Coordinates of C-alpha atoms in Angstrom, one line a residue:
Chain A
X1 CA 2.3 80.9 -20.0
X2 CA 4.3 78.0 -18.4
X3 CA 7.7 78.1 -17.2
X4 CA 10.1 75.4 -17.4
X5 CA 13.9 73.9 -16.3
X6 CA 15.8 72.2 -19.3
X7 CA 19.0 70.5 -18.1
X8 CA 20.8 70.1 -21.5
X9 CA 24.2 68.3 -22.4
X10 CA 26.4 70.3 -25.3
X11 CA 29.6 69.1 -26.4
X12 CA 31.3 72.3 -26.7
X13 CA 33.5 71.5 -29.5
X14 CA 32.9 74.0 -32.3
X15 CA 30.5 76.4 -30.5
X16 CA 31.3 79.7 -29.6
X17 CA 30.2 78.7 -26.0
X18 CA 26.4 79.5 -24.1
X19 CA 26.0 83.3 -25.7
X20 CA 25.2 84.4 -28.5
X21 CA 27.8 86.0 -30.7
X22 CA 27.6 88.2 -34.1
X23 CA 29.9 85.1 -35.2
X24 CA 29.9 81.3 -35.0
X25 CA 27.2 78.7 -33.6
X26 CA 26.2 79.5 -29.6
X27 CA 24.2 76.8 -27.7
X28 CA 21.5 79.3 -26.4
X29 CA 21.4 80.8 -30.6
X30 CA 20.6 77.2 -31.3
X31 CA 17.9 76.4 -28.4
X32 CA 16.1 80.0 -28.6
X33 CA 15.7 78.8 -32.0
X34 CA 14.5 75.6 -31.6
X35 CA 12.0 77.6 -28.4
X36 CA 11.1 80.4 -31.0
X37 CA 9.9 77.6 -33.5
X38 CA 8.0 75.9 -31.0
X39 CA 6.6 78.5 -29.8
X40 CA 5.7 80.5 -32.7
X41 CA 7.5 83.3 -31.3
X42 CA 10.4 85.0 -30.1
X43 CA 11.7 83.1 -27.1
X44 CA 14.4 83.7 -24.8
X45 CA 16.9 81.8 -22.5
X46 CA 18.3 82.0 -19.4
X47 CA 21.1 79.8 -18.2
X48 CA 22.9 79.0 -15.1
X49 CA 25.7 81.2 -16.6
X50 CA 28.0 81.3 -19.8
X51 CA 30.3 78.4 -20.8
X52 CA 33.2 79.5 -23.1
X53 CA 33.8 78.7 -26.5
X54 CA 34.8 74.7 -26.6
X55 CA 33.6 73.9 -23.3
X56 CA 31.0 71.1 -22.7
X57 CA 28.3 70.3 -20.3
X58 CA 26.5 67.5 -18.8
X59 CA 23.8 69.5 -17.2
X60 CA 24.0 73.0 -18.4
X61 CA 20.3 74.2 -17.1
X62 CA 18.2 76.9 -19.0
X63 CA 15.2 78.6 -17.6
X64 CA 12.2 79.3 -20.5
X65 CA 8.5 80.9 -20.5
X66 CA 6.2 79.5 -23.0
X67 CA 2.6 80.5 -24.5
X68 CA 2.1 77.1 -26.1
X69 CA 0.7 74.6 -24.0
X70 CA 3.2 71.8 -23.9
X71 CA 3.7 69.1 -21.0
X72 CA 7.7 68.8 -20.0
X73 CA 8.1 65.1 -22.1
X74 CA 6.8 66.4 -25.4
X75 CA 8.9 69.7 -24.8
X76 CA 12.4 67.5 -24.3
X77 CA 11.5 65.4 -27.8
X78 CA 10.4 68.3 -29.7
X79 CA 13.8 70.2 -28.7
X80 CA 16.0 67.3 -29.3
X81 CA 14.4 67.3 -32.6
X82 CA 14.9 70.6 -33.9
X83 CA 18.6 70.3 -32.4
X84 CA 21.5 69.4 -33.6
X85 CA 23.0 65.5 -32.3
X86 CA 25.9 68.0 -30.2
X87 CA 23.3 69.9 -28.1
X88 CA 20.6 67.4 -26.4
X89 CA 18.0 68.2 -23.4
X90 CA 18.2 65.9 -21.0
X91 CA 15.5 67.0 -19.2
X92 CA 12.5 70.1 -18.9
X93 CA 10.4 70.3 -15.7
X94 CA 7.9 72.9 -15.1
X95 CA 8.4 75.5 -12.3
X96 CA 7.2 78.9 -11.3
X97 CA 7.6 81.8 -13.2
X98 CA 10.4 83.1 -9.9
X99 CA 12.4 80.6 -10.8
X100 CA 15.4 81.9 -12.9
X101 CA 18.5 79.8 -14.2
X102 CA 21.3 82.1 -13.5
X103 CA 19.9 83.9 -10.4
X104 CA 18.7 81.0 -8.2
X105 CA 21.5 78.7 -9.0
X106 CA 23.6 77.4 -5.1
X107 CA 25.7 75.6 -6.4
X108 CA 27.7 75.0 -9.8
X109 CA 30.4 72.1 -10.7
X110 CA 32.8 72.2 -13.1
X111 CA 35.0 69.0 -13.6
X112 CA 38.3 70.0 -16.1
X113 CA 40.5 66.8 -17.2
X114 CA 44.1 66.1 -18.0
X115 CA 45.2 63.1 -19.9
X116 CA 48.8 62.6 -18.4
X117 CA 52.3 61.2 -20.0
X118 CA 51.0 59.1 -22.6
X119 CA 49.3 59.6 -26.1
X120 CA 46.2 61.2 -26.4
X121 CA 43.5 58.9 -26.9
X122 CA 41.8 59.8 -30.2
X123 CA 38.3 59.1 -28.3
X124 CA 39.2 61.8 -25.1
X125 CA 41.0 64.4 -27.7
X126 CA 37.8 66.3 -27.8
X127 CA 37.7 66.7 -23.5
X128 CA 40.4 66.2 -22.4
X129 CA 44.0 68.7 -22.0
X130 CA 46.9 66.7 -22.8
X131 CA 50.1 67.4 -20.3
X132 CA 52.7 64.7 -21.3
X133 CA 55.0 65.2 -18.3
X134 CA 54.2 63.0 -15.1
X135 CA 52.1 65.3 -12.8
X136 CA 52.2 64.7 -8.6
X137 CA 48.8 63.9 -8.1
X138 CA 49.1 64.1 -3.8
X139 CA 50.9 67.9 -4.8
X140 CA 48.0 68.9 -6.4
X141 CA 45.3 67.3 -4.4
X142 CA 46.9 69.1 -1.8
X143 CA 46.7 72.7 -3.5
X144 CA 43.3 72.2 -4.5
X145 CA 41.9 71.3 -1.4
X146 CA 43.3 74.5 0.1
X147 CA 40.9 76.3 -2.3
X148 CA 37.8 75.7 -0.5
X149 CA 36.4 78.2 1.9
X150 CA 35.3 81.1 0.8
X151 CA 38.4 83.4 -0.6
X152 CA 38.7 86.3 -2.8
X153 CA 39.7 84.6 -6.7
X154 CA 40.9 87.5 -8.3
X155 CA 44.0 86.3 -9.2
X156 CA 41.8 83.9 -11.2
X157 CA 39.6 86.4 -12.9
X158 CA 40.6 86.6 -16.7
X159 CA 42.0 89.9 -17.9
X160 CA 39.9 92.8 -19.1
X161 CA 37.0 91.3 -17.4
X162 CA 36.7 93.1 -13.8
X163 CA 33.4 91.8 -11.7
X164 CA 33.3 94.1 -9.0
X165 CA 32.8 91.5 -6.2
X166 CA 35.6 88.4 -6.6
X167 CA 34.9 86.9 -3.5
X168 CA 33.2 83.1 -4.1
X169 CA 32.5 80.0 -1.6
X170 CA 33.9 76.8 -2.9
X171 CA 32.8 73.3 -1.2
X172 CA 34.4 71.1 -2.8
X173 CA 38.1 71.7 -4.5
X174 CA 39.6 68.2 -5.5
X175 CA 41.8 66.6 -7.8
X176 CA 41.7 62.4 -8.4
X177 CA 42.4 59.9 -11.2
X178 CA 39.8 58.6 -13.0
X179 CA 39.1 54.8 -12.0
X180 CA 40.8 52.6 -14.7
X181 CA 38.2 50.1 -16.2
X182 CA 35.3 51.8 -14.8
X183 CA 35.4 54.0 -17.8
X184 CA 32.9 54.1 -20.8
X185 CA 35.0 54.8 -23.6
X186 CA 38.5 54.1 -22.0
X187 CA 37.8 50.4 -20.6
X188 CA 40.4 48.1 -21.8
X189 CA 42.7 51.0 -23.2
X190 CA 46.6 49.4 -22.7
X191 CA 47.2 50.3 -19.0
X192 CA 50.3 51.5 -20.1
X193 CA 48.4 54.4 -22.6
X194 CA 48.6 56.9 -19.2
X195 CA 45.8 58.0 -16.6
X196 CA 42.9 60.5 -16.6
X197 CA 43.0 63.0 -14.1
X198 CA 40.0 64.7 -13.2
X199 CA 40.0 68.5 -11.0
X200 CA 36.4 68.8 -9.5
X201 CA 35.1 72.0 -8.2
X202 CA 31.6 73.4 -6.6
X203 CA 31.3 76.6 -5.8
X204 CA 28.8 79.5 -5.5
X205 CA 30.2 81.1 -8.4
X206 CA 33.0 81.1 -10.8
X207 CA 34.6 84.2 -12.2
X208 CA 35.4 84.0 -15.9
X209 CA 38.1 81.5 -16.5
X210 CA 38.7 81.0 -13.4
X211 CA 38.6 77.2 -13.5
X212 CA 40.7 76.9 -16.2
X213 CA 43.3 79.7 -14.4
X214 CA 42.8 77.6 -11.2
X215 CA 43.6 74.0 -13.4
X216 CA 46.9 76.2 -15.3
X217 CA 48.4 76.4 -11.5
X218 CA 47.6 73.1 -10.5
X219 CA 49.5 71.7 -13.3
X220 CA 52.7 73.9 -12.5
X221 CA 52.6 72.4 -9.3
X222 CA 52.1 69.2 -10.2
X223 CA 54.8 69.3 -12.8
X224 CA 56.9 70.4 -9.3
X225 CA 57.8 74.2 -10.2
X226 CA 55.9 75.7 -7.6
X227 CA 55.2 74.2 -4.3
X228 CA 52.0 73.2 -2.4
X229 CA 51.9 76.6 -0.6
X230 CA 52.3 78.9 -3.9
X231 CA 48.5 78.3 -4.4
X232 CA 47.7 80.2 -1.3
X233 CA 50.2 83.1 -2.1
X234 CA 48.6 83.6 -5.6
X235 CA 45.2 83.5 -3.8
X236 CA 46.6 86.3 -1.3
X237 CA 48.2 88.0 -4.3
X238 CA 44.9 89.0 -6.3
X239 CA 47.1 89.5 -9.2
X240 CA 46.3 87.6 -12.8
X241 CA 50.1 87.7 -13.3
X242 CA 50.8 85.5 -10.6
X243 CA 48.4 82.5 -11.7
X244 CA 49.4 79.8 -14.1
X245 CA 47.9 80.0 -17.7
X246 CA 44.8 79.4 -18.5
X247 CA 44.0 75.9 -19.3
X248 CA 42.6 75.0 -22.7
X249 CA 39.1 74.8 -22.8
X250 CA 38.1 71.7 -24.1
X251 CA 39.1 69.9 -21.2
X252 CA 36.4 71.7 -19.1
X253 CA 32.8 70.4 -18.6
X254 CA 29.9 72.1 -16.7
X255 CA 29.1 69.0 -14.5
X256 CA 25.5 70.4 -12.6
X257 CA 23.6 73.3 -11.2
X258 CA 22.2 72.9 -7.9
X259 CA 19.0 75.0 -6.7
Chain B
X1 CA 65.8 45.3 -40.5
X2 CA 63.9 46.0 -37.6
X3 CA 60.2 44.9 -36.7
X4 CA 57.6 46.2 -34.5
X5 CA 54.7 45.4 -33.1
X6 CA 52.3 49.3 -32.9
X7 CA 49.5 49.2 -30.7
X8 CA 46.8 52.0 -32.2
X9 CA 44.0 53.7 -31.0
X10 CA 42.0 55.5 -33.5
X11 CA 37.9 57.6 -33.3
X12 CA 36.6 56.3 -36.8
X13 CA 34.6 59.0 -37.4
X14 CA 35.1 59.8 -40.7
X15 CA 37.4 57.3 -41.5
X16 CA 37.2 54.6 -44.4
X17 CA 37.9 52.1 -42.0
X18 CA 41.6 50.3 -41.8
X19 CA 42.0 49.3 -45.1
X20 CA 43.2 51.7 -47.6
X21 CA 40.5 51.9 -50.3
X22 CA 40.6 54.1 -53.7
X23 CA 38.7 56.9 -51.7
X24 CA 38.7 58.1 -48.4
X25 CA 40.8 58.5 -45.1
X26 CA 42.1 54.6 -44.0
X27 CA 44.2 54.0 -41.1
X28 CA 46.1 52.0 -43.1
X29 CA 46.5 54.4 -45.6
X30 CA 48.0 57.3 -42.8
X31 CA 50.1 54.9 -41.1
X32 CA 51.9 53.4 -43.7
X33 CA 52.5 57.0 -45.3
X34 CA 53.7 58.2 -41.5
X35 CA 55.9 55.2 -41.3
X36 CA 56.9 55.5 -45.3
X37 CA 58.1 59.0 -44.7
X38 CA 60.2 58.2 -41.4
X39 CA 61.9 55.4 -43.1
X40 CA 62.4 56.7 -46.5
X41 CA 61.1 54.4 -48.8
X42 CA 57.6 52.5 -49.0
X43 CA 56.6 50.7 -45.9
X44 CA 53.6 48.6 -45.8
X45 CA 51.4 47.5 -42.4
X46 CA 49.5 44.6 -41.5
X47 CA 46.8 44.8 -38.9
X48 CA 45.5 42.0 -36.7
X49 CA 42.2 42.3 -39.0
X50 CA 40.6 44.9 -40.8
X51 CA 38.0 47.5 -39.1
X52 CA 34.8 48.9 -41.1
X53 CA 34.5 52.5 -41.7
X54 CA 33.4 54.8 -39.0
X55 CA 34.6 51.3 -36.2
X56 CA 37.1 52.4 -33.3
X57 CA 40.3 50.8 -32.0
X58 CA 41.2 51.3 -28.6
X59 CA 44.0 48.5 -28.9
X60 CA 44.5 47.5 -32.9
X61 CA 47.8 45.6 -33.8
X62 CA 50.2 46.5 -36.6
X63 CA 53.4 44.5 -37.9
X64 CA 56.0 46.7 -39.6
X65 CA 59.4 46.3 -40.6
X66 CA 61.9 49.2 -41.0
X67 CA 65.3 49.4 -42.4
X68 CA 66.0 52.3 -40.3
X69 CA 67.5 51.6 -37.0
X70 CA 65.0 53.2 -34.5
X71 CA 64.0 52.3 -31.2
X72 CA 60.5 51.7 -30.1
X73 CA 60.0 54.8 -28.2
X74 CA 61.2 57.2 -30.6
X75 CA 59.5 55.3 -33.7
X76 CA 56.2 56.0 -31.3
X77 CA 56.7 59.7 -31.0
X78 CA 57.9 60.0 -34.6
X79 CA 54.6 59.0 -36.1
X80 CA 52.2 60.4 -33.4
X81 CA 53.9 63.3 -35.0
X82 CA 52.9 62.6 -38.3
X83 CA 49.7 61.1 -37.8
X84 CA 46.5 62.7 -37.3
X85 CA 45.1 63.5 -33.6
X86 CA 42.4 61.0 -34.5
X87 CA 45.2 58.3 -34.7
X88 CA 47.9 57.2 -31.8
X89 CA 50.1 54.6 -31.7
X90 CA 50.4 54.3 -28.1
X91 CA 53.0 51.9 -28.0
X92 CA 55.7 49.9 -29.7
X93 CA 57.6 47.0 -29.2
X94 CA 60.8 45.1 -31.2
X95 CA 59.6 41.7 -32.2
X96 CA 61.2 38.8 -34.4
X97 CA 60.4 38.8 -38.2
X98 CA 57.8 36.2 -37.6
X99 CA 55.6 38.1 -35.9
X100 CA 52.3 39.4 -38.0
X101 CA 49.6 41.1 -36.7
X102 CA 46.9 39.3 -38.3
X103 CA 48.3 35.5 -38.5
X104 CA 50.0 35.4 -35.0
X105 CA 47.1 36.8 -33.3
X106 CA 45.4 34.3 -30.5
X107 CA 42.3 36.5 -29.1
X108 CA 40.1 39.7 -30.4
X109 CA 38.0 41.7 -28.4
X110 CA 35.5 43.7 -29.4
X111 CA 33.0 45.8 -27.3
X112 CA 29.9 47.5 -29.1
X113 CA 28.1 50.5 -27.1
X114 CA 24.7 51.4 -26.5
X115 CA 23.0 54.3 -25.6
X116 CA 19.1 53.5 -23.7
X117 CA 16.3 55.0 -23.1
X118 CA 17.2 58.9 -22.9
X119 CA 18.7 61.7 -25.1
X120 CA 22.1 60.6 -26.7
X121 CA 24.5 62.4 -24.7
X122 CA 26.6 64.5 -27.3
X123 CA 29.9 63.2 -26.0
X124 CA 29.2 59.6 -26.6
X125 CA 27.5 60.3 -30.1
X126 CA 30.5 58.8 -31.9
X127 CA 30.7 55.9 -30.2
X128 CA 27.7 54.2 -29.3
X129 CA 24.0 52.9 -31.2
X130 CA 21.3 54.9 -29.4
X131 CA 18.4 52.5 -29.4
X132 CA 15.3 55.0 -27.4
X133 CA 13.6 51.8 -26.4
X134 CA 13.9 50.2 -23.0
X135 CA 16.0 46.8 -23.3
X136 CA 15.8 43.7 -21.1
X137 CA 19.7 43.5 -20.1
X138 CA 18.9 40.3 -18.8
X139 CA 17.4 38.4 -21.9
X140 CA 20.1 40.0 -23.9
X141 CA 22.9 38.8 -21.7
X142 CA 21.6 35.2 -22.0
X143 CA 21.8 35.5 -25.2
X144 CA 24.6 36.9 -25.8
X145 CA 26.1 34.1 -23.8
X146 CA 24.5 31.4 -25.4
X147 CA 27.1 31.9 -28.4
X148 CA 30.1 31.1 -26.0
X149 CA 31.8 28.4 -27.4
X150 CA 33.1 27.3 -30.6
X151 CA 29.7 27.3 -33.9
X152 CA 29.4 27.8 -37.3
X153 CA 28.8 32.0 -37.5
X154 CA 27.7 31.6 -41.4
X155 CA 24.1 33.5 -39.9
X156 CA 26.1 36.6 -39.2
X157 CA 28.8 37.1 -42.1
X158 CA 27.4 39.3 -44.3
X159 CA 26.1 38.9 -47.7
X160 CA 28.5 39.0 -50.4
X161 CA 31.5 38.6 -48.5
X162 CA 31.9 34.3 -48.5
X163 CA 35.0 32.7 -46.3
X164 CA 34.8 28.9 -46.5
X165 CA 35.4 28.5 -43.0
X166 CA 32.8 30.2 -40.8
X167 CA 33.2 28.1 -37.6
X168 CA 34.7 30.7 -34.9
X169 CA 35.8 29.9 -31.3
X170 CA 34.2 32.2 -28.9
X171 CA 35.6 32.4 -25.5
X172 CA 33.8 35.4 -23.9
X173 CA 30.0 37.2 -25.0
X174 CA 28.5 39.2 -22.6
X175 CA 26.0 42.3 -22.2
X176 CA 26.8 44.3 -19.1
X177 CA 25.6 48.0 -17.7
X178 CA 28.6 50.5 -17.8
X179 CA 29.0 50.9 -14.2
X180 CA 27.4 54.6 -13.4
X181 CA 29.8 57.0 -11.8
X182 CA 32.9 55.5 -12.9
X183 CA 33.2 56.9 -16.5
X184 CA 35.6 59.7 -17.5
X185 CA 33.0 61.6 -20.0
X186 CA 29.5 60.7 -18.2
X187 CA 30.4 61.0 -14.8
X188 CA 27.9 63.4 -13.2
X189 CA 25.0 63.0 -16.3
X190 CA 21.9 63.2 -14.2
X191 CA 21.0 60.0 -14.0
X192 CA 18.0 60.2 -15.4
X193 CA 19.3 61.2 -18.8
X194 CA 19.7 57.0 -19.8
X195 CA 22.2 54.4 -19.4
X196 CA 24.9 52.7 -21.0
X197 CA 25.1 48.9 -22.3
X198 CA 28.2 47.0 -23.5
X199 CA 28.2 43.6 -24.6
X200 CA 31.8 42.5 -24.7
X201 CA 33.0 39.9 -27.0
X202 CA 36.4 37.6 -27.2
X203 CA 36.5 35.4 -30.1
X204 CA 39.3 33.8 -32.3
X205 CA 38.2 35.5 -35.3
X206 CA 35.2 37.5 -36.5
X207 CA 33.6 37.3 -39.8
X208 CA 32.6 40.7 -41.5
X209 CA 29.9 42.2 -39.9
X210 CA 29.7 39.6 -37.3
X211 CA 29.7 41.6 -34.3
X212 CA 27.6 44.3 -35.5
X213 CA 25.0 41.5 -36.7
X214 CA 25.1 39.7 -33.2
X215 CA 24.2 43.1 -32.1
X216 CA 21.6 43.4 -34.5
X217 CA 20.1 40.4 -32.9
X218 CA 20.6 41.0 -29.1
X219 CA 18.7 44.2 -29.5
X220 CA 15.9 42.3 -31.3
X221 CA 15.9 40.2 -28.2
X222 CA 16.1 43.0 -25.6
X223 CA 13.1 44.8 -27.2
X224 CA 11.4 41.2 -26.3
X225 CA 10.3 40.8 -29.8
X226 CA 12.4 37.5 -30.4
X227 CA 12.9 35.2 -27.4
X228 CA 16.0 34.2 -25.9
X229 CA 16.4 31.0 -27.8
X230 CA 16.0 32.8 -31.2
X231 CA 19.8 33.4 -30.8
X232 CA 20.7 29.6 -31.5
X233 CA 18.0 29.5 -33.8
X234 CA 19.8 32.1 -36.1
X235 CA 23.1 30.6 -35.3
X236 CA 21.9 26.9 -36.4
X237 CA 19.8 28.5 -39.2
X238 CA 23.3 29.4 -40.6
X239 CA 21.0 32.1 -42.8
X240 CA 22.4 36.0 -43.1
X241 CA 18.3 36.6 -43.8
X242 CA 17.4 35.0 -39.9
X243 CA 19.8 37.2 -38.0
X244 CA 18.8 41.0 -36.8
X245 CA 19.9 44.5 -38.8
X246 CA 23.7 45.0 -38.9
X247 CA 24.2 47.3 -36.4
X248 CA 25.7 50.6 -36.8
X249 CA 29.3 51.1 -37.1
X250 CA 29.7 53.8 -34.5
X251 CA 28.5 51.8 -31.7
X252 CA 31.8 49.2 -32.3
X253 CA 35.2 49.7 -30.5
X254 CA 38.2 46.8 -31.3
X255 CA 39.4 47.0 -27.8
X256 CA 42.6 44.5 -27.4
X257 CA 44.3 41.5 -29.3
X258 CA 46.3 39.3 -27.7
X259 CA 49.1 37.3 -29.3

């Protein structure tokens, strides 16, 4: 048997997220497929935890055991083939049979963006949330930052789904604009068009939809109806009421997993 | 009678290109029934040059003319409204009735993406060539320079589609790396996973095809199985059958026009 680490890219759109689901396409449906044909039998995957339905990753990373002997290289192309072009592995290296996706993740990033005041571009649509009212980046810099430390986040937990412990370190809470011209897709869009902001976050752990309740009040701060300091008091609060909506999810990525 | 210059961006996935054709989704086609429908009769748009299906804009040029007195910002929010997500003007500006998108136009630029050497991440699948082999970024750039300048493009119009004149001023051809870190979508792709190449090009016009057939060619080159010099031999060759494959459409973005 051989173990391995695949760090796979998935653009969300159109996926009913990581898990599995009596409905709709999942991303681990799709790769324990592609493992199961491979392998010749059933095969199961791990990951580094679920992404919703619509989110994307860069390095979502899966942990597999295998019967057949297959070195890491052929592993990624024969994966890739079997996949469809909107889930690739980036990556597979071999490790012991302790290691485990979900349960010896450190550290997970999540970046979410906001395309702000001007129209969508058709090429970002896809992962990006469009707010069209100027947002104050310093306000919500500001509130971000104050998230890092470790604090209890159950004011960010989504409804219905109670983890027993809420508490979570975060290291790095931060809010900044996307360089213009340094961008793949965007580079030479009219200056004018609006700015991409980017929230990036790395944490120990992330409650469900707690990025995207975290992003939801940072935007009604940075649209200036709440102040700097109301981030703290919904923290202290614990109460789901108190946050801003959840932010749509296509404008969330799964950035890395750190081990 | 009012006229206006639209700046568009459009993802041509899917699309028929600009032109309105018998069949199919066209730019054309979507704006003039958007613009049609806020001015009550038939409204017809020029565009600084027509775009191939499946090719993006991040900064095409319309002309229109309206009889309905509307100003530039409303007439912008008016047909994002009706238009597709996959379309937006993102801007529009009152000229004189001498103004036409194609005829007054000074400078294109074009910029055609590719994908190296890893997995095509799924974000970027739309809008760039993956080519898996390694490519020599400097023969290509030497290359691609080499056609600075004004020459006779008759090796890269493709067949069937004869314009008498074929000689084409170009002011800028380059091949550059997308600077790693800086980009919106790929920012934090484990570097590993590939990198992306642009080569960048600012002519006075563009035959069909050209682009995507200079493309073609600098790939050629960058897999070392032309030399350099092969790019002026093609060129003086003035012979569709010298040049590389037409390179896929997906890979091509009309970035700006300048007037």
């Amino acid at each position: 048997m051989r173990h391995f680490r695949l760090t796979l890219a998935y653009d969300g759109t159109g996926l009913v997220g990581w898990q599995r689901q009596h409905a709709g396409t999942s991303v681990q449906g799709l790769l324990e497929d592609a493992l199961s044909t491979l392998d010749g039998r059933p095969v199961s995957a791990a990951s580094s935890g679920r992404t919703d339905a619509g989110v994307h990753a860069l390095g979502q990373v899966a942990s597999v055991t295998l019967h057949r002997d297959i070195d890491p290289d052929t592993l990624v192309r024969a994966l890739n083939f079997h996949l469809p072009p909107a889930i690739r592995v980036l990556a597979a290296a071999e490790t012991d049979a302790g290691f485990h996706a979900r349960f010896s993740a450190r550290w997970k990033t999540y970046r979410y963006q906001i395309w702000t005041d001007g129209p969508m571009p058709p090429m970002l649509r896809a992962f990006a949330w469009h707010v069209a009212s100027g947002l104050d980046l310093a306000a919500m810099d500001l509130a971000a930052r104050s998230l890092e430390g470790r604090h209890d986040f159950a004011a960010f937990q989504s409804t219905g789904t109670a983890v027993a412990d809420t508490a979570r370190e975060i290291r790095a809470s931060r809010v900044s604009t996307v360089p213009a011209g340094g961008d793949g897709l965007l580079r030479g869009l009219p200056p004018a068009a609006g700015r991409l902001l980017a929230y990036e976050v790395t944490g120990n752990g992330f409650l469900r939809h707690m990025v995207r309740s975290i992003v939801g009040t940072l935007v009604e701060i940075g649209q200036g109806r709440q102040p700097v300091g109301w981030m703290q008091e919904v923290v202290a609060s614990r109460d789901r009421a108190r946050a801003g909506p959840t932010a749509p999810a296509e404008g969330l990525l799964l950035v890395s997993v750190t081990y």
